[in-house]
């Protein structure tokens, strides 16, 4: 038997549970390009209703859902706004330029959090030489800020600032449910503030593949065409939509367990001499700085040898992400870590 291993490289590594596989195997499917897949339609309707929006679109990935949202809500020579550590800016290959011909203005937030003042200062005056500032993109929770999140009041102030300046608003809600289980805010409250929202089913919610883009009927009709031109029209995709429906029905509330394990592990890390700082743990992500006498690469490989699979995100920091496939036995591997792992 392989040794007990805690795979903390991402919350995307989860495999379907027995219940989820059962739901997938018994799904009723059809050709979704011809809009004949009842399970995909059910997932899209469920998500739209949950967020109080008119429509939704199942997408192969969160990246595609974000990129479609940008393209559907901008024109070439427009500009989008986001924080400098946003996924849309850092990890989507500059797709906003490639797919949509728009430029980007990045704001310097505090641990990923931007303010209405930053948004106001970023909006360009009308001039032939300026791009038209069109879309504010926020991320919640914030991946590269260690799962930090905006409170709903902060969101409200930002979306009101954007809308009153004629901008549209997109939420990269890859891990929005991690925020909602912490704050008690509702999907509808978020739906009311954003013109579009992307949600990953394949992260902490535990589905193998898939993200959903939620918006108004007209935007989703355009989004459907954009998904097709990107090659993202899928056929009997109801097998995957069934996993998504199962995830929404069974895996939202339990996200709290991941947050508890993340917090507990952070407390342990603070006692170790090869750790110099642990970022505050707000949801399911732990980012820590390694002590000056080691590199993040060295710590990463030492942890991997202890069967705690970790990622060095830069020369000094390691990221751990907690998820559905991490149990108490695996968390005990962390509890048992000492100063002597090198
Ligand atoms: C994971 C993630 C995405 C999209 O990821 P895919 O791997 O393309 O599904 C988008 N935004 C954030 C904040 C993410 O963490």
CSV table of C-alpha atoms and ligand atoms in Angstrom, one decimal:
chain,number,residue,atom,x,y,z
A,1,UNK,CA,0.0,0.0,0.0
A,2,UNK,CA,1.3,3.5,-0.8
A,3,UNK,CA,2.1,5.5,2.3
A,4,UNK,CA,-0.5,7.9,3.7
A,5,UNK,CA,-0.1,11.1,1.8
A,6,UNK,CA,-1.6,14.5,2.3
A,7,UNK,CA,-1.8,16.2,-1.1
A,8,UNK,CA,-2.0,19.9,-0.3
A,9,UNK,CA,-0.8,21.2,-3.7
A,10,UNK,CA,-4.3,22.4,-4.5
A,11,UNK,CA,-8.0,21.8,-3.8
A,12,UNK,CA,-8.3,20.8,-7.5
A,13,UNK,CA,-6.8,17.3,-6.8
A,14,UNK,CA,-10.0,15.8,-5.3
A,15,UNK,CA,-11.4,12.6,-6.8
A,16,UNK,CA,-15.2,12.0,-7.0
A,17,UNK,CA,-16.7,10.3,-3.9
A,18,UNK,CA,-18.7,7.1,-4.3
A,19,UNK,CA,-22.0,9.1,-4.1
A,20,UNK,CA,-20.7,11.5,-6.8
A,21,UNK,CA,-19.7,8.7,-9.1
A,22,UNK,CA,-23.1,7.1,-8.6
A,23,UNK,CA,-24.8,10.4,-9.6
A,24,UNK,CA,-22.5,10.7,-12.7
A,25,UNK,CA,-23.2,7.1,-13.8
A,26,UNK,CA,-27.0,7.5,-13.5
A,27,UNK,CA,-27.1,10.9,-15.1
A,28,UNK,CA,-29.5,11.5,-18.0
A,29,UNK,CA,-27.6,13.0,-20.9
A,30,UNK,CA,-27.9,14.3,-24.4
A,31,UNK,CA,-26.0,16.5,-26.8
A,32,UNK,CA,-25.5,19.8,-25.0
A,33,UNK,CA,-24.4,21.7,-28.2
A,34,UNK,CA,-27.9,21.0,-29.4
A,35,UNK,CA,-29.2,22.0,-25.9
A,36,UNK,CA,-30.5,18.5,-25.4
A,37,UNK,CA,-28.7,17.6,-22.2
A,38,UNK,CA,-31.2,17.8,-19.3
A,39,UNK,CA,-28.6,17.4,-16.5
A,40,UNK,CA,-26.5,20.3,-17.8
A,41,UNK,CA,-29.6,22.4,-18.1
A,42,UNK,CA,-30.5,21.5,-14.6
A,43,UNK,CA,-27.1,22.5,-13.2
A,44,UNK,CA,-27.3,25.8,-15.1
A,45,UNK,CA,-30.8,26.5,-13.8
A,46,UNK,CA,-29.8,25.6,-10.3
A,47,UNK,CA,-26.9,27.9,-10.3
A,48,UNK,CA,-28.8,30.8,-11.9
A,49,UNK,CA,-31.6,30.5,-9.3
A,50,UNK,CA,-29.2,30.1,-6.4
A,51,UNK,CA,-27.6,33.5,-7.3
A,52,UNK,CA,-30.8,35.2,-8.4
A,53,UNK,CA,-29.6,35.6,-12.0
A,54,UNK,CA,-31.4,34.7,-15.2
A,55,UNK,CA,-29.0,32.2,-16.7
A,56,UNK,CA,-25.8,30.3,-16.4
A,57,UNK,CA,-23.3,28.4,-18.6
A,58,UNK,CA,-21.3,25.3,-17.7
A,59,UNK,CA,-17.7,25.7,-18.8
A,60,UNK,CA,-14.7,23.4,-18.9
A,61,UNK,CA,-12.6,25.5,-16.5
A,62,UNK,CA,-12.6,28.6,-14.3
A,63,UNK,CA,-10.1,30.2,-16.7
A,64,UNK,CA,-12.5,29.8,-19.6
A,65,UNK,CA,-15.4,31.1,-17.5
A,66,UNK,CA,-13.5,34.2,-16.6
A,67,UNK,CA,-12.2,34.8,-20.2
A,68,UNK,CA,-15.7,34.4,-21.6
A,69,UNK,CA,-17.1,36.8,-19.0
A,70,UNK,CA,-14.5,39.4,-20.1
A,71,UNK,CA,-15.1,38.9,-23.8
A,72,UNK,CA,-18.9,39.0,-23.4
A,73,UNK,CA,-18.8,42.3,-21.5
A,74,UNK,CA,-16.1,44.3,-23.3
A,75,UNK,CA,-15.1,45.6,-26.8
A,76,UNK,CA,-11.6,45.8,-28.2
A,77,UNK,CA,-9.8,48.9,-26.9
A,78,UNK,CA,-11.7,48.7,-23.6
A,79,UNK,CA,-9.9,48.1,-20.3
A,80,UNK,CA,-10.6,45.9,-17.3
A,81,UNK,CA,-9.6,46.6,-13.7
A,82,UNK,CA,-8.3,44.0,-11.2
A,83,UNK,CA,-5.9,43.6,-8.3
A,84,UNK,CA,-2.2,42.9,-9.1
A,85,UNK,CA,-2.4,39.4,-7.6
A,86,UNK,CA,-5.7,38.4,-9.3
A,87,UNK,CA,-5.9,35.1,-11.1
A,88,UNK,CA,-7.2,36.9,-14.2
A,89,UNK,CA,-4.0,38.9,-14.3
A,90,UNK,CA,-1.4,36.4,-13.1
A,91,UNK,CA,-2.4,32.9,-14.2
A,92,UNK,CA,-4.5,33.3,-17.3
A,93,UNK,CA,-1.6,34.0,-19.8
A,94,UNK,CA,-2.9,37.5,-20.5
A,95,UNK,CA,-6.0,36.0,-22.1
A,96,UNK,CA,-7.8,39.4,-21.8
A,97,UNK,CA,-5.5,40.7,-24.5
A,98,UNK,CA,-5.4,37.5,-26.6
A,99,UNK,CA,-9.2,36.8,-26.6
A,100,UNK,CA,-10.7,40.2,-26.1
A,101,UNK,CA,-8.2,42.8,-27.3
A,102,UNK,CA,-8.6,44.7,-24.0
A,103,UNK,CA,-5.9,46.2,-21.8
A,104,UNK,CA,-5.7,45.9,-18.0
A,105,UNK,CA,-5.1,48.3,-15.2
A,106,UNK,CA,-3.9,46.5,-12.1
A,107,UNK,CA,-4.5,48.0,-8.7
A,108,UNK,CA,-2.1,47.6,-5.7
A,109,UNK,CA,-4.5,46.2,-3.1
A,110,UNK,CA,-3.6,45.1,0.5
A,111,UNK,CA,-3.4,41.3,0.4
A,112,UNK,CA,-5.6,41.3,-2.7
A,113,UNK,CA,-8.2,43.8,-1.3
A,114,UNK,CA,-8.8,46.9,-3.3
A,115,UNK,CA,-10.8,50.0,-2.2
A,116,UNK,CA,-13.4,52.2,-3.9
A,117,UNK,CA,-10.8,55.0,-4.0
A,118,UNK,CA,-8.4,52.8,-6.0
A,119,UNK,CA,-11.2,52.0,-8.4
A,120,UNK,CA,-12.1,55.7,-8.8
A,121,UNK,CA,-8.5,56.6,-9.4
A,122,UNK,CA,-8.1,53.9,-12.0
A,123,UNK,CA,-11.1,54.9,-14.2
A,124,UNK,CA,-9.8,56.7,-17.2
A,125,UNK,CA,-11.3,60.0,-18.5
A,126,UNK,CA,-12.8,59.9,-21.9
A,127,UNK,CA,-10.1,60.7,-24.5
A,128,UNK,CA,-9.1,59.3,-27.9
A,129,UNK,CA,-5.8,58.0,-26.4
A,130,UNK,CA,-7.4,56.3,-23.4
A,131,UNK,CA,-9.0,52.8,-23.3
A,132,UNK,CA,-12.6,52.8,-22.1
A,133,UNK,CA,-12.6,51.4,-18.5
A,134,UNK,CA,-15.4,48.9,-18.8
A,135,UNK,CA,-15.2,46.1,-16.3
A,136,UNK,CA,-14.2,45.7,-12.6
A,137,UNK,CA,-13.1,42.2,-11.8
A,138,UNK,CA,-12.9,41.2,-8.2
A,139,UNK,CA,-11.8,37.8,-6.7
A,140,UNK,CA,-13.3,36.3,-3.6
A,141,UNK,CA,-11.7,34.4,-1.8
A,142,UNK,CA,-8.3,35.6,-3.0
A,143,UNK,CA,-6.1,32.7,-4.0
A,144,UNK,CA,-2.7,34.3,-3.8
A,145,UNK,CA,-3.5,36.2,-0.6
A,146,UNK,CA,-3.8,32.9,1.2
A,147,UNK,CA,-7.6,32.7,1.0
A,148,UNK,CA,-8.1,36.2,2.3
A,149,UNK,CA,-11.6,37.6,1.5
A,150,UNK,CA,-13.6,40.8,1.2
A,151,UNK,CA,-16.5,41.3,3.6
A,152,UNK,CA,-19.8,41.8,1.9
A,153,UNK,CA,-19.8,45.5,2.9
A,154,UNK,CA,-16.5,46.0,1.2
A,155,UNK,CA,-17.9,44.3,-1.9
A,156,UNK,CA,-21.0,46.5,-1.8
A,157,UNK,CA,-18.9,49.7,-1.7
A,158,UNK,CA,-16.9,48.5,-4.7
A,159,UNK,CA,-19.7,47.4,-6.9
A,160,UNK,CA,-21.6,50.6,-6.2
A,161,UNK,CA,-18.6,52.7,-7.1
A,162,UNK,CA,-18.2,50.7,-10.3
A,163,UNK,CA,-21.9,50.7,-11.4
A,164,UNK,CA,-22.3,54.4,-10.6
A,165,UNK,CA,-19.3,55.1,-13.0
A,166,UNK,CA,-20.9,53.0,-15.7
A,167,UNK,CA,-18.7,49.9,-15.3
A,168,UNK,CA,-19.9,46.4,-15.2
A,169,UNK,CA,-18.7,44.0,-12.5
A,170,UNK,CA,-17.4,40.4,-12.7
A,171,UNK,CA,-16.6,38.2,-9.7
A,172,UNK,CA,-14.0,35.5,-10.0
A,173,UNK,CA,-15.7,33.4,-7.4
A,174,UNK,CA,-13.6,30.3,-7.9
A,175,UNK,CA,-13.8,29.8,-4.2
A,176,UNK,CA,-16.8,32.0,-3.3
A,177,UNK,CA,-18.4,29.2,-1.3
A,178,UNK,CA,-15.4,29.1,1.0
A,179,UNK,CA,-16.3,32.7,1.8
A,180,UNK,CA,-20.0,32.2,2.2
A,181,UNK,CA,-19.7,29.3,4.7
A,182,UNK,CA,-17.4,31.6,6.8
A,183,UNK,CA,-19.5,34.8,6.6
A,184,UNK,CA,-23.0,33.5,6.3
A,185,UNK,CA,-23.7,35.8,3.3
A,186,UNK,CA,-25.9,34.3,0.6
A,187,UNK,CA,-25.3,33.6,-3.0
A,188,UNK,CA,-28.3,35.9,-3.9
A,189,UNK,CA,-26.6,38.8,-2.1
A,190,UNK,CA,-23.6,38.3,-4.3
A,191,UNK,CA,-25.7,37.7,-7.4
A,192,UNK,CA,-27.4,41.1,-6.8
A,193,UNK,CA,-24.0,42.9,-6.9
A,194,UNK,CA,-22.2,41.4,-9.8
A,195,UNK,CA,-23.2,41.4,-13.5
A,196,UNK,CA,-21.4,38.1,-13.9
A,197,UNK,CA,-19.9,35.5,-11.5
A,198,UNK,CA,-17.7,32.5,-12.2
A,199,UNK,CA,-17.7,29.6,-9.7
A,200,UNK,CA,-15.4,26.5,-9.7
A,201,UNK,CA,-17.0,23.2,-9.1
A,202,UNK,CA,-13.7,21.5,-9.4
A,203,UNK,CA,-12.0,23.1,-6.3
A,204,UNK,CA,-13.1,22.6,-2.8
A,205,UNK,CA,-16.6,21.4,-3.9
A,206,UNK,CA,-14.9,18.3,-5.2
A,207,UNK,CA,-16.2,17.8,-8.7
A,208,UNK,CA,-13.6,16.4,-11.2
A,209,UNK,CA,-14.1,19.1,-13.9
A,210,UNK,CA,-16.1,22.3,-14.5
A,211,UNK,CA,-17.0,25.8,-13.6
A,212,UNK,CA,-20.2,27.8,-14.1
A,213,UNK,CA,-20.6,31.4,-15.4
A,214,UNK,CA,-23.7,33.1,-14.1
A,215,UNK,CA,-25.2,36.3,-15.6
A,216,UNK,CA,-28.2,37.8,-17.3
A,217,UNK,CA,-29.9,36.0,-20.3
A,218,UNK,CA,-28.3,38.3,-23.0
A,219,UNK,CA,-24.8,37.9,-21.6
A,220,UNK,CA,-25.1,34.2,-21.3
A,221,UNK,CA,-26.4,33.9,-24.9
A,222,UNK,CA,-23.3,35.7,-26.1
A,223,UNK,CA,-21.2,33.6,-23.6
A,224,UNK,CA,-22.5,30.4,-25.2
A,225,UNK,CA,-21.3,31.6,-28.6
A,226,UNK,CA,-17.9,32.6,-27.2
A,227,UNK,CA,-17.5,29.2,-25.5
A,228,UNK,CA,-18.2,27.5,-28.8
A,229,UNK,CA,-15.6,29.6,-30.8
A,230,UNK,CA,-13.1,28.7,-28.1
A,231,UNK,CA,-13.8,25.1,-28.7
A,232,UNK,CA,-15.6,24.6,-25.4
A,233,UNK,CA,-19.0,23.3,-26.7
A,234,UNK,CA,-19.3,19.9,-25.1
A,235,UNK,CA,-21.6,17.0,-26.0
A,236,UNK,CA,-22.8,14.5,-23.3
A,237,UNK,CA,-21.4,16.8,-20.6
A,238,UNK,CA,-24.3,15.9,-18.3
A,239,UNK,CA,-22.0,13.3,-16.7
A,240,UNK,CA,-19.9,16.1,-15.4
A,241,UNK,CA,-22.8,18.4,-14.7
A,242,UNK,CA,-24.2,15.6,-12.5
A,243,UNK,CA,-21.0,15.7,-10.4
A,244,UNK,CA,-21.5,19.5,-10.1
A,245,UNK,CA,-25.1,19.2,-8.9
A,246,UNK,CA,-24.0,16.5,-6.4
A,247,UNK,CA,-21.2,18.8,-5.2
A,248,UNK,CA,-23.6,21.7,-4.7
A,249,UNK,CA,-26.0,19.5,-2.8
A,250,UNK,CA,-23.5,17.7,-0.5
A,251,UNK,CA,-20.2,19.5,-0.3
A,252,UNK,CA,-20.8,23.2,0.5
A,253,UNK,CA,-21.4,23.0,4.2
A,254,UNK,CA,-18.4,20.7,4.8
A,255,UNK,CA,-16.0,23.4,3.5
A,256,UNK,CA,-15.9,24.5,7.1
A,257,UNK,CA,-14.0,21.4,8.0
A,258,UNK,CA,-11.2,22.3,5.6
A,259,UNK,CA,-11.0,25.8,7.2
A,260,UNK,CA,-10.7,24.2,10.7
A,261,UNK,CA,-7.9,21.9,9.5
A,262,UNK,CA,-6.1,24.8,7.8
A,263,UNK,CA,-6.3,26.9,11.0
A,264,UNK,CA,-5.0,24.0,13.1
A,265,UNK,CA,-2.1,23.3,10.8
A,266,UNK,CA,-1.2,27.0,10.8
A,267,UNK,CA,-0.9,26.9,14.6
A,268,UNK,CA,1.4,24.0,14.3
A,269,UNK,CA,3.6,25.7,11.7
A,270,UNK,CA,4.1,28.7,14.0
A,271,UNK,CA,6.0,26.4,16.4
A,272,UNK,CA,8.5,25.2,13.9
A,273,UNK,CA,12.0,26.8,13.5
A,274,UNK,CA,12.0,26.6,9.7
A,275,UNK,CA,8.9,28.7,9.5
A,276,UNK,CA,9.3,32.5,9.9
A,277,UNK,CA,5.7,33.7,9.3
A,278,UNK,CA,2.3,32.2,8.6
A,279,UNK,CA,-0.2,34.5,6.8
A,280,UNK,CA,-3.5,34.8,8.7
A,281,UNK,CA,-5.7,31.8,7.7
A,282,UNK,CA,-9.2,33.0,6.7
A,283,UNK,CA,-10.5,30.0,4.7
A,284,UNK,CA,-8.9,26.8,3.3
A,285,UNK,CA,-5.4,28.1,2.2
A,286,UNK,CA,-2.3,28.4,4.3
A,287,UNK,CA,0.7,30.4,3.0
A,288,UNK,CA,3.8,30.5,5.1
A,289,UNK,CA,7.2,32.1,4.8
A,290,UNK,CA,10.2,29.9,5.4
A,291,UNK,CA,13.0,30.9,7.7
A,292,UNK,CA,16.0,32.7,6.2
A,293,UNK,CA,18.4,29.7,6.5
A,294,UNK,CA,16.3,27.6,4.0
A,295,UNK,CA,14.7,28.1,0.7
A,296,UNK,CA,11.1,27.3,-0.1
A,297,UNK,CA,12.3,24.7,-2.6
A,298,UNK,CA,14.2,22.9,0.2
A,299,UNK,CA,11.2,23.0,2.5
A,300,UNK,CA,9.0,21.8,-0.3
A,301,UNK,CA,11.1,18.7,-1.0
A,302,UNK,CA,11.6,18.0,2.7
A,303,UNK,CA,7.8,18.1,3.2
A,304,UNK,CA,7.3,15.9,0.1
A,305,UNK,CA,9.5,13.3,1.8
A,306,UNK,CA,7.2,13.5,4.8
A,307,UNK,CA,4.3,12.7,2.4
A,308,UNK,CA,3.0,16.2,2.8
A,309,UNK,CA,2.8,17.4,-0.9
A,310,UNK,CA,3.4,21.1,-0.9
A,311,UNK,CA,4.1,23.9,-3.5
A,312,UNK,CA,6.8,26.6,-3.3
A,313,UNK,CA,4.9,29.6,-4.8
A,314,UNK,CA,8.0,31.8,-4.8
A,315,UNK,CA,11.6,31.5,-3.3
A,316,UNK,CA,10.3,32.1,0.2
A,317,UNK,CA,6.7,30.9,0.5
A,318,UNK,CA,4.9,27.6,0.6
A,319,UNK,CA,1.2,27.1,-0.1
A,320,UNK,CA,-1.0,24.4,1.3
A,321,UNK,CA,-4.7,24.1,0.2
A,322,UNK,CA,-7.1,22.0,2.3
A,323,UNK,CA,-10.0,20.1,0.6
A,324,UNK,CA,-12.4,17.2,0.7
A,325,UNK,CA,-9.8,14.5,0.4
A,326,UNK,CA,-7.8,15.6,3.4
A,327,UNK,CA,-8.8,13.7,6.6
A,328,UNK,CA,-7.7,13.9,10.2
A,329,UNK,CA,-5.2,11.1,9.8
A,330,UNK,CA,-3.5,13.2,7.1
A,331,UNK,CA,-3.7,16.3,9.2
A,332,UNK,CA,-1.9,14.3,11.9
A,333,UNK,CA,1.1,14.1,9.5
A,334,UNK,CA,1.3,17.9,10.0
A,335,UNK,CA,0.8,17.7,13.7
A,336,UNK,CA,3.8,15.3,13.9
A,337,UNK,CA,6.2,17.6,12.0
A,338,UNK,CA,9.3,18.6,13.9
A,339,UNK,CA,12.3,21.0,13.5
A,340,UNK,CA,14.3,18.1,12.2
A,341,UNK,CA,12.9,17.4,8.7
A,342,UNK,CA,16.1,18.4,6.8
B,1,LIG,C1,-8.4,28.0,-9.9
B,1,LIG,C2,-8.8,29.4,-10.1
B,1,LIG,C3,-9.4,29.8,-11.3
B,1,LIG,C4,-9.6,28.9,-12.5
B,1,LIG,O1,-9.0,27.8,-12.5
B,1,LIG,P1,-9.1,26.6,-13.6
B,1,LIG,O2,-7.9,25.8,-13.2
B,1,LIG,O3,-9.0,27.2,-15.0
B,1,LIG,O4,-10.4,25.9,-13.5
B,1,LIG,C5,-9.8,31.1,-11.4
B,1,LIG,N1,-9.6,32.0,-10.4
B,1,LIG,C6,-9.1,31.6,-9.2
B,1,LIG,C7,-9.0,32.6,-8.1
B,1,LIG,C8,-8.7,30.3,-9.0
B,1,LIG,O5,-8.1,30.0,-7.9
